[in-house]
Coordinates of C-alpha atoms in Angstrom, one line a residue:
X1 CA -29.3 4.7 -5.3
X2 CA -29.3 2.9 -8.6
X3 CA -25.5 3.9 -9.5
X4 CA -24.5 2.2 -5.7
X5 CA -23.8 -1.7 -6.8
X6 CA -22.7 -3.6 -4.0
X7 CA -20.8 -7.3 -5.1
X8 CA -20.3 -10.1 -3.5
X9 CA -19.2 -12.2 -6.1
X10 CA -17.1 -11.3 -9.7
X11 CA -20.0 -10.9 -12.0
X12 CA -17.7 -10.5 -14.8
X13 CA -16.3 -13.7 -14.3
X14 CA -16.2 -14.2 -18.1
X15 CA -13.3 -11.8 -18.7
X16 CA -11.0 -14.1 -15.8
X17 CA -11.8 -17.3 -18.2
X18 CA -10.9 -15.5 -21.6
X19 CA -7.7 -14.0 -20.2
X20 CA -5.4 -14.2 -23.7
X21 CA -3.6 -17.4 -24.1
X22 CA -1.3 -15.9 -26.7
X23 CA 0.8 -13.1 -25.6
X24 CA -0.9 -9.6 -26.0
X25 CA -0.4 -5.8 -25.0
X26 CA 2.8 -3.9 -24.4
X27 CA 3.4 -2.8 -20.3
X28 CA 5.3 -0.1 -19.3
X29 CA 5.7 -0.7 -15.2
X30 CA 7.7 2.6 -14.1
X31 CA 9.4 3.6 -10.9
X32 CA 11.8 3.0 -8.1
X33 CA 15.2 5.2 -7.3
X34 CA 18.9 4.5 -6.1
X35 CA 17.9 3.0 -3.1
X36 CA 14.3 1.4 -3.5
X37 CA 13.7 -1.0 -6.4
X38 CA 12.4 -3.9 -4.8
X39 CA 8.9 -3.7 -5.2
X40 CA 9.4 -2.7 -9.0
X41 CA 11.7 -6.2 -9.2
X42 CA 9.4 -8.2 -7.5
X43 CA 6.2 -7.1 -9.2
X44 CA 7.5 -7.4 -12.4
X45 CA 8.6 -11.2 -11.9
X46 CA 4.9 -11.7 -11.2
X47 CA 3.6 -10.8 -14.1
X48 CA 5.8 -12.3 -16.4
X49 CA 5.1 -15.6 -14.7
X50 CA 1.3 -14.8 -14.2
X51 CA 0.1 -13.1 -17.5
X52 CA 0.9 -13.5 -20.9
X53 CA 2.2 -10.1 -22.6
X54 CA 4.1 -9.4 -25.6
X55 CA 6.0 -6.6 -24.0
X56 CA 6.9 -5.9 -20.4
X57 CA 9.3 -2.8 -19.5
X58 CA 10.3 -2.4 -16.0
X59 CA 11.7 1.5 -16.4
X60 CA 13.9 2.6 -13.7
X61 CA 16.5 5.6 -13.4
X62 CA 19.7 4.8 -15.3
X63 CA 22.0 5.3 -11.9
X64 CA 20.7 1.0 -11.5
X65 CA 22.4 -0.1 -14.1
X66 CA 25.1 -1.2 -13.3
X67 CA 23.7 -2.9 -10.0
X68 CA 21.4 -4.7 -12.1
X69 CA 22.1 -8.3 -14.4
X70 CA 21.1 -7.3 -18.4
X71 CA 17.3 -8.5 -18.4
X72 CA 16.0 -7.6 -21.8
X73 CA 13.0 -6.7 -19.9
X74 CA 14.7 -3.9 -18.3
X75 CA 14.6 -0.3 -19.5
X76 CA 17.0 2.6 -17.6
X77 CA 15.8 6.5 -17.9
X78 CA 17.9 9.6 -17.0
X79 CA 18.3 10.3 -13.6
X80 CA 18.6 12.6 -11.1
X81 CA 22.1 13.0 -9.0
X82 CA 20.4 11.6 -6.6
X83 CA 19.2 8.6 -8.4
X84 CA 15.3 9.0 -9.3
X85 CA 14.2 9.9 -12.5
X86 CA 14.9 13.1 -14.1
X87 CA 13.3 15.3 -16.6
X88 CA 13.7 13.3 -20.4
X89 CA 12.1 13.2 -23.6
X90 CA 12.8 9.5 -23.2
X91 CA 10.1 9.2 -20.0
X92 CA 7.4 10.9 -22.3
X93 CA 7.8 8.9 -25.0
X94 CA 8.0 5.7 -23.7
X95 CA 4.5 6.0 -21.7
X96 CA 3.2 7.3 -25.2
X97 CA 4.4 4.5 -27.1
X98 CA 2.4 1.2 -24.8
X99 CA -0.7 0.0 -23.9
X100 CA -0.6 0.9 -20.7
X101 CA 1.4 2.5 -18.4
X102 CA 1.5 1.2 -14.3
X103 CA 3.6 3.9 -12.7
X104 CA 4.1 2.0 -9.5
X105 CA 5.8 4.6 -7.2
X106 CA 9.2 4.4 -4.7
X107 CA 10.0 7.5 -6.7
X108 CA 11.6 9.8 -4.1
X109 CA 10.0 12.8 -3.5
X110 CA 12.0 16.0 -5.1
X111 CA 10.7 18.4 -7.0
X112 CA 12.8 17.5 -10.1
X113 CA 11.3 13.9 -10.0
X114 CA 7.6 14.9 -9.5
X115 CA 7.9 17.5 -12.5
X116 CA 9.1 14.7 -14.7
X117 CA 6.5 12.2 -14.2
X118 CA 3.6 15.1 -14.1
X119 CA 4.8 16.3 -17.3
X120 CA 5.0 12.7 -19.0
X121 CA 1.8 11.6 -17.7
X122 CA -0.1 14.8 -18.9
X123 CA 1.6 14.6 -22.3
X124 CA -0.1 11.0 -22.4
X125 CA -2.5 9.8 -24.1
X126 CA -2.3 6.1 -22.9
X127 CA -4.2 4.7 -20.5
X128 CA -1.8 4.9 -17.0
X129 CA -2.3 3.7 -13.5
X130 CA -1.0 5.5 -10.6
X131 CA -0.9 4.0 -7.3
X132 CA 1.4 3.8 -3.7
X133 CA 3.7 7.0 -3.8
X134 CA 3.2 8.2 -7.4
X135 CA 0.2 10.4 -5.6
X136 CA 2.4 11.9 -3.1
X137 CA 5.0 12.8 -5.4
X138 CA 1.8 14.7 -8.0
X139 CA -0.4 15.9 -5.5
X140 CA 0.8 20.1 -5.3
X141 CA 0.7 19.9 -9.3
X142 CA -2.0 21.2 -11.5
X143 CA -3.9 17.9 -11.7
X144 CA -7.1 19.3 -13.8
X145 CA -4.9 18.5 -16.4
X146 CA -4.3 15.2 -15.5
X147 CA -7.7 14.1 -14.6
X148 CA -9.3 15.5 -17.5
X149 CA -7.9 12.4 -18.8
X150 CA -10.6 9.4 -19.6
X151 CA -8.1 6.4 -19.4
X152 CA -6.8 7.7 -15.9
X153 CA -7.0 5.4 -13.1
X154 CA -5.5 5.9 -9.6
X155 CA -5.6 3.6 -6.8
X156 CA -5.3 5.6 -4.1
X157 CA -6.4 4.9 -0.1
X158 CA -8.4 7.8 1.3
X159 CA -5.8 9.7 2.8
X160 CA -4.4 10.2 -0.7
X161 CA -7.6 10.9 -2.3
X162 CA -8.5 13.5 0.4
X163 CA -5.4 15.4 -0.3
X164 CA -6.3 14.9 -4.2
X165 CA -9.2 16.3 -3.7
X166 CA -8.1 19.0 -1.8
X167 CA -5.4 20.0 -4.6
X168 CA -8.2 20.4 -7.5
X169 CA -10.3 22.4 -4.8
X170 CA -13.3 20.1 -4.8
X171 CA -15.9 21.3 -3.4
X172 CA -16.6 17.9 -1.6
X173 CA -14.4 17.3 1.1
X174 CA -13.1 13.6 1.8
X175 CA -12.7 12.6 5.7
X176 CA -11.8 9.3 7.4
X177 CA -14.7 9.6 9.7
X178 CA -17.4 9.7 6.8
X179 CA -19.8 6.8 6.6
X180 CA -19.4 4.2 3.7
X181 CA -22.6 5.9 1.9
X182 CA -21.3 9.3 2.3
X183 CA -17.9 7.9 0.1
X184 CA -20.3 6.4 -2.2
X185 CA -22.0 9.1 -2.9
X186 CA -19.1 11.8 -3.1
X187 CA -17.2 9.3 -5.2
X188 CA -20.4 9.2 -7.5
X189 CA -20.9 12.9 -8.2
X190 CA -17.0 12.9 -8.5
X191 CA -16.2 10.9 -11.1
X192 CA -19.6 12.5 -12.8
X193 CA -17.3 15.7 -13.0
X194 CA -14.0 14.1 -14.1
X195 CA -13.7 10.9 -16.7
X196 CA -11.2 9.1 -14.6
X197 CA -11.4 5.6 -12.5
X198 CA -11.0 6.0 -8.5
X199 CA -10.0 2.7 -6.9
X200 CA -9.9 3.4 -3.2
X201 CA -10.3 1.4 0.2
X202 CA -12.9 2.6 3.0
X203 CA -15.0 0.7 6.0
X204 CA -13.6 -2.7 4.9
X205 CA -14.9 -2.0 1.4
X206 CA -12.5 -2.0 -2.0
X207 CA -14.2 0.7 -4.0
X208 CA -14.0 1.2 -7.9
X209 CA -16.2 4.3 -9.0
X210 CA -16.2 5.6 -12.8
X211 CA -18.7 7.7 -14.5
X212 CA -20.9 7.8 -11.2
X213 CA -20.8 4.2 -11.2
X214 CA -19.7 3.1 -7.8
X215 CA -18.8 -0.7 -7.0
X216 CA -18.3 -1.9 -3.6
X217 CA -16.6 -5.1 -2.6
X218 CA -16.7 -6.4 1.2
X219 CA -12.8 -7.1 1.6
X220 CA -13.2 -10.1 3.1
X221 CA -14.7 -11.5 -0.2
X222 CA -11.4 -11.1 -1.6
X223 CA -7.9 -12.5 -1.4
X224 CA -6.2 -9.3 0.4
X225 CA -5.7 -7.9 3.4
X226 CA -5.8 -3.9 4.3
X227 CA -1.8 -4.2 4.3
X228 CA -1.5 -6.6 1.2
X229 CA -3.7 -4.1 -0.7
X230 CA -0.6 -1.5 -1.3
X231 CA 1.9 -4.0 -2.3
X232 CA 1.7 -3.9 -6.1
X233 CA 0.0 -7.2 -6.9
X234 CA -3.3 -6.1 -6.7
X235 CA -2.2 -2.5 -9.1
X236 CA -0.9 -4.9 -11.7
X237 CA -3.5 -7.0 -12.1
X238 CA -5.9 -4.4 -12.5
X239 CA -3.0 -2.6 -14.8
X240 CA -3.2 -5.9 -16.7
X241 CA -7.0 -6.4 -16.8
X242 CA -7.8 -2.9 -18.2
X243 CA -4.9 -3.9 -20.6
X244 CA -6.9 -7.1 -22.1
X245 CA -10.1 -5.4 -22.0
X246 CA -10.2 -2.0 -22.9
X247 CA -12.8 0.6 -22.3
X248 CA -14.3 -1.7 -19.4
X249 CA -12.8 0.1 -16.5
X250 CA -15.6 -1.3 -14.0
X251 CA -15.7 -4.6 -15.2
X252 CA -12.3 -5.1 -15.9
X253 CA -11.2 -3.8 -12.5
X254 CA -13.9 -5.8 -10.3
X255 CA -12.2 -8.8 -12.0
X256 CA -9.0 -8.0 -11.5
X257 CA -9.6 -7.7 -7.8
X258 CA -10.9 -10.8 -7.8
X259 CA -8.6 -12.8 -9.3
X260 CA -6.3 -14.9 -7.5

């Protein structure tokens, strides 16, 4: 199982020293509603003291405005009545227009919502991250289209990716109960089909398969927990990473989750 590597340690350490001193890349972070912005707040106050970047935009639906202070890093969208985002020309060209796009989720799931960031995401052609809710709010939409897409990555625990999975009608069915090997190699012949990066979490393993390459990483050799996982942190720094290193998927995401 030459395509199985199992890590320990970073062995791309190299890309964690060279991180840019000077600032570099434009970020689009995108999501939250009316009554769940937190995360998008707090994740965005990490990177900005964490990483240098010439451009962040933390994009949330225009109904915030006004309970927000005017930070030039903030961007507001149309919304929905309701508060989440809503159908824009806006939304699509704003993920067109950076580097990379982290679409970080509290989206609120309505129909409106989940047709707008479907549409802008398959109208992309910039690298984007999904993670946390984002797959919830996508996951009855036609997502051939979407994961077509070489500079996709979704973070996703297996729950999500089982229902992913079941949406595309993959032949190979995802379960809780399957062995760590049996992930592995459904993950490998996978992302042999579609050009996309998985990052997933199974049997105390973090999991980053592209190309039907398949890295595992014991979590205990890293600084999370399975809670502290799905808080953001770890999507943005492997948002960021990919960011600074381009066309290195595997390597730039095995040292994103190991940086602390």
């Amino acid at each position: 199982m030459n395509y199985w590597q199992k890590i320990d340690q970073n062995p791309f350490s190299d890309l964690i020293w060279n991180l840019p001193e000077q600032p570099l890349g434009t970020l689009n972070l995108i999501g939250g509603n009316h009554n769940n912005f937190a995360t998008e707040i707090k994740i965005a106050e990490f990177l900005l003291q964490t990483f240098r970047l010439k451009t962040l935009s933390v994009c949330l639906p225009e109904t915030l405005q006004s309970q927000l202070p005017p930070l030039e890093h903030l961007t507001f969208l149309p919304a929905t009545p309701s508060g989440s985002f809503a159908n824009s020309s806006q939304l699509i060209t704003l993920l067109q227009n950076a580097d990379f796009n982290l679409l970080l989720g509290d989206f609120s799931k309505n129909s409106t919502t989940a047709h707008a960031i479907f549409q802008a995401c398959s109208q992309s052609t910039t690298p984007l991250l999904l993670t946390r809710d984002t797959l919830d709010l996508i996951d009855s939409s036609p997502l051939e289209k979407l994961f077509i897409k070489d500079q996709l990555f979704i973070f996703t625990s297996l729950i999500q990716l089982q229902k992913l999975f079941h949406t595309i009608l993959y032949p190979k069915i995802i379960l809780l109960s399957m062995s760590l090997l049996q992930t592995i190699e459904t993950l490998h012949k996978f992302t042999l089909s579609y050009p996309l990066t998985i990052i997933t979490f199974h049997r105390q393993q973090l999991i980053i398969a592209h190309a039907g390459i398949v890295n595992s990483i014991p979590l205990e050799n890293t600084p999370y927990s399975p809670i502290s996982l799905w808080n953001g942190e770890l999507a943005a720094k492997i948002a960021i990473f990919n960011l600074f290193n381009p066309n290195n998927p595997l390597s730039a995401t095995t040292s994103a989750i190991f940086y602390n």
